[in-house]
XYZ file of C-alpha atoms in Angstrom:
294
model
C 0.072 0.291 -0.029
C 2.553 2.632 0.718
C 4.156 1.403 -2.579
C 0.945 2.078 -4.610
C 1.333 5.553 -2.955
C 4.532 6.227 -3.849
C 4.490 5.597 -6.685
C 0.973 7.619 -7.244
C 2.842 10.503 -5.176
C 5.524 10.812 -8.243
C 2.854 10.198 -10.640
C 1.196 13.553 -9.358
C 4.847 15.643 -8.928
C 5.639 14.489 -12.920
C 2.290 15.765 -13.830
C 2.656 19.214 -12.265
C 5.912 19.097 -13.056
C 4.911 18.836 -16.574
C 1.752 21.113 -16.581
C 3.436 23.543 -14.525
C 6.207 22.882 -17.763
C 4.309 24.056 -20.573
C 2.210 26.600 -18.483
C 5.040 28.488 -18.417
C 5.852 28.334 -21.920
C 2.451 29.140 -23.335
C 2.107 32.414 -21.093
C 6.480 33.394 -22.176
C 5.261 32.575 -25.643
C 2.359 34.635 -25.101
C 3.796 37.644 -23.409
C 6.505 37.740 -26.428
C 4.235 38.028 -28.613
C 2.574 41.062 -27.288
C 6.385 42.141 -26.511
C 7.428 42.103 -29.563
C 5.459 41.572 -33.190
C 4.586 45.131 -33.415
C 7.838 46.016 -33.097
C 8.758 42.952 -35.895
C 6.264 44.894 -38.298
C 7.869 48.248 -37.499
C 11.342 47.581 -38.705
C 10.359 45.264 -41.715
C 7.834 48.550 -42.390
C 11.090 50.674 -42.298
C 13.787 48.578 -44.114
C 10.827 47.918 -46.729
C 10.316 51.842 -46.990
C 14.416 52.616 -46.215
C 14.706 50.145 -49.513
C 12.198 52.203 -51.538
C 14.032 55.399 -50.786
C 17.783 53.831 -51.575
C 15.742 53.289 -54.855
C 14.434 56.664 -55.285
C 17.947 58.078 -55.184
C 19.785 56.070 -57.182
C 18.082 55.491 -60.034
C 20.632 53.781 -61.687
C 19.652 50.515 -60.008
C 16.216 48.322 -60.330
C 14.830 46.364 -57.369
C 16.414 43.037 -58.805
C 20.394 44.717 -57.846
C 19.252 45.865 -54.670
C 17.657 42.411 -53.493
C 21.670 40.619 -54.527
C 23.159 43.299 -52.458
C 21.267 43.105 -50.008
C 21.852 39.093 -50.397
C 25.705 39.012 -50.406
C 25.337 41.965 -47.080
C 23.142 38.097 -45.194
C 25.510 36.250 -46.284
C 29.169 38.145 -44.666
C 27.327 38.447 -41.646
C 26.013 34.820 -41.897
C 29.906 34.554 -42.557
C 30.323 36.703 -39.626
C 32.044 39.432 -41.560
C 30.718 42.763 -40.345
C 29.373 44.532 -43.323
C 29.965 48.107 -41.864
C 33.592 49.288 -42.132
C 35.874 47.814 -45.220
C 38.968 44.988 -45.263
C 40.884 46.302 -41.780
C 38.367 45.365 -39.276
C 39.787 42.502 -37.251
C 39.312 39.532 -37.189
C 36.981 37.276 -35.984
C 39.506 34.540 -36.618
C 42.187 35.730 -34.328
C 43.710 34.019 -31.251
C 42.206 35.684 -28.480
C 38.541 35.683 -30.682
C 38.519 31.892 -31.595
C 39.567 31.801 -27.768
C 36.057 33.455 -27.182
C 34.700 30.727 -29.664
C 35.826 27.800 -28.504
C 34.475 28.873 -25.200
C 30.511 29.275 -26.532
C 31.359 25.769 -28.085
C 31.818 23.558 -25.658
C 29.578 25.803 -22.920
C 27.087 24.869 -25.744
C 26.116 28.943 -25.761
C 26.593 29.560 -29.077
C 25.902 33.288 -29.867
C 25.243 32.001 -33.477
C 26.976 35.618 -34.896
C 30.040 32.872 -35.238
C 30.191 29.891 -36.896
C 32.883 27.874 -39.085
C 32.505 28.422 -43.073
C 34.890 25.508 -44.186
C 33.748 21.558 -44.407
C 36.956 20.861 -42.585
C 36.338 23.366 -40.182
C 32.691 22.560 -39.701
C 34.102 18.530 -39.674
C 36.873 19.639 -36.419
C 33.937 21.632 -34.895
C 31.655 18.931 -34.340
C 34.916 16.334 -32.935
C 35.386 19.101 -30.512
C 32.662 19.465 -29.088
C 31.462 16.233 -28.463
C 34.375 16.414 -26.323
C 35.054 19.768 -24.628
C 31.022 19.304 -23.570
C 31.464 16.639 -20.983
C 35.036 17.954 -20.114
C 33.473 21.520 -19.488
C 30.716 19.596 -18.115
C 33.318 17.776 -15.736
C 34.812 21.114 -14.866
C 32.092 23.084 -13.575
C 30.788 19.968 -11.461
C 33.788 20.323 -10.131
C 34.031 23.741 -9.213
C 30.613 23.520 -8.220
C 32.198 21.151 -5.534
C 35.027 23.396 -4.089
C 33.129 26.781 -4.376
C 30.114 24.448 -1.895
C 33.490 23.252 -0.063
C 34.658 27.250 0.354
C 30.961 27.523 1.288
C 30.628 25.494 4.133
C 33.557 26.766 5.378
C 32.142 30.215 5.840
C 29.571 28.606 7.761
C 31.990 26.938 9.951
C 33.609 30.087 10.373
C 30.168 31.994 11.497
C 29.147 29.201 13.994
C 30.600 30.761 16.276
C 30.190 34.056 15.863
C 26.065 33.241 15.475
C 25.215 30.522 17.592
C 21.584 29.616 15.672
C 22.377 26.683 12.426
C 20.164 28.170 9.495
C 21.037 31.851 11.006
C 24.025 31.215 9.778
C 23.234 28.690 7.235
C 21.002 31.064 5.779
C 23.734 34.045 6.056
C 26.188 32.697 4.459
C 24.429 31.866 1.476
C 22.960 35.674 0.327
C 26.313 36.590 1.258
C 27.742 33.834 -1.242
C 25.121 35.270 -3.731
C 25.543 38.964 -3.149
C 30.280 38.590 -3.387
C 28.883 36.525 -6.366
C 26.557 38.421 -7.655
C 28.692 41.593 -8.026
C 31.672 39.748 -9.727
C 29.671 38.159 -12.539
C 26.384 39.467 -12.612
C 27.186 43.472 -11.756
C 30.796 43.984 -11.887
C 31.178 42.708 -15.608
C 28.464 44.532 -16.665
C 29.216 47.388 -16.381
C 32.883 47.401 -17.380
C 31.000 45.711 -20.815
C 28.802 48.904 -20.736
C 31.794 51.344 -20.846
C 34.082 49.488 -22.861
C 31.386 48.698 -25.848
C 29.836 51.945 -24.563
C 26.479 49.848 -23.881
C 23.478 51.191 -21.384
C 23.821 49.224 -17.970
C 20.325 47.289 -18.888
C 22.641 46.300 -22.368
C 25.145 45.068 -20.297
C 23.494 43.055 -17.632
C 20.840 41.175 -20.937
C 24.202 39.983 -22.112
C 25.211 39.006 -18.940
C 22.688 36.679 -18.132
C 20.931 35.946 -21.640
C 25.061 34.700 -21.579
C 25.754 32.799 -18.899
C 22.265 31.013 -18.769
C 23.847 29.173 -22.299
C 20.611 30.812 -24.373
C 23.079 32.893 -26.503
C 21.103 35.595 -29.026
C 23.075 36.927 -30.818
C 22.105 39.766 -30.733
C 25.191 41.194 -28.230
C 28.185 40.100 -28.152
C 31.598 41.632 -26.448
C 34.465 42.977 -29.104
C 32.091 43.117 -32.562
C 31.864 46.111 -33.318
C 34.257 47.539 -35.651
C 35.167 50.390 -35.040
C 35.700 50.781 -31.700
C 40.055 48.430 -30.841
C 40.021 46.320 -28.379
C 42.917 44.690 -26.103
C 44.102 42.245 -27.624
C 42.868 40.095 -24.814
C 39.492 41.543 -24.177
C 37.470 38.081 -25.724
C 39.316 35.609 -23.776
C 38.863 37.753 -20.608
C 35.008 37.535 -21.533
C 35.761 33.397 -21.603
C 38.163 33.092 -18.794
C 34.487 34.768 -16.796
C 31.529 32.634 -18.840
C 33.566 29.572 -17.460
C 33.905 30.630 -13.645
C 30.340 32.285 -13.473
C 28.992 29.798 -15.321
C 30.056 27.502 -11.867
C 28.974 30.043 -9.979
C 24.930 30.505 -11.835
C 24.776 26.646 -11.612
C 25.154 26.503 -7.761
C 23.366 29.290 -6.811
C 20.418 27.702 -9.524
C 20.679 24.646 -7.567
C 20.101 26.183 -4.628
C 17.113 27.132 -5.563
C 15.917 24.306 -6.893
C 16.510 22.434 -3.223
C 15.098 25.365 -2.240
C 11.980 24.986 -4.130
C 11.409 20.790 -3.335
C 12.232 21.753 0.658
C 9.409 24.230 0.415
C 6.999 21.671 -1.250
C 7.806 19.148 0.944
C 6.245 20.924 3.755
C 3.622 22.099 2.178
C 2.872 18.137 1.062
C 3.965 15.926 3.272
C 4.100 13.163 0.398
C 6.702 15.184 -1.860
C 8.601 15.680 1.318
C 8.506 11.651 1.927
C 9.809 11.071 -1.967
C 12.133 13.901 -1.433
C 13.748 11.379 1.735
C 13.191 7.911 -0.265
C 14.877 9.470 -3.305
C 18.066 10.892 -0.929
C 18.160 7.387 0.682
C 18.819 5.491 -2.749
C 21.462 8.676 -3.456
C 23.518 7.192 0.159
C 22.543 3.256 -0.197
C 23.369 2.895 -4.084
C 27.495 4.311 -3.740
C 26.781 1.522 -0.907
C 26.048 -1.947 -3.165
C 28.742 -0.478 -5.210
C 30.953 -0.793 -3.383
C 28.980 -4.270 -1.587
C 29.248 -5.393 -5.652
C 33.359 -4.545 -6.651
C 34.314 -6.865 -3.935
C 32.842 -10.364 -4.760
């Protein structure tokens, strides 16, 4: 009977997650459509008006020639070449930019503004990602463990000052979140805003979209042909991405655990399921050790 109840709780929890996930997607789709569709229509109409004005001012061109030129610009953009400026623009494949690109591959960010255009480059990118993505996940996992150890040391150091364990945990987590936010989500956007000429909101938007590995590609550092960047600028940005991803992954993991704990407090069945899963995680390694002895 208890087993049947446990299965029923797990099924209910799965159904709840499915409904919540689909609802979240539907709500997001509706809001994005409301916010962005009109702006897209305005931009499309403005572009068509500009094309007509261009043809009116340069009568030697016809519509077909202009469309062909627009296609050339689009092809150049898809291959990572900025149509503005001239041939003296900085290379997209110098070492710093290539290092930054390699980081976006193994972290699965993939801005989309730059990709290999040669067959050999595309083949190498596939195998590089196959090996690099698991390596990056293992690295982030180990880095997360190190951060967790430091967080535990911080909690133990605060015990002598604050006697209550729950208060110490709350203070330690708060300090960890605030310090990480300053290092990874406040100071970098300020630097990006200064270097790239963005607003702080645009810099913060780029930082979060990058660290969440969404990577739209509408904002990318070091791509303005009108600016002169230091040689290590994009490489430093790549290193920032790696360490910030580990911090953000740990924060998201904490948030998921807090959510499970809250649901467990409000629904006893979910709490029992969580305890059973924790017991299974604890028992599994010991079973493996026992099996290895035979």
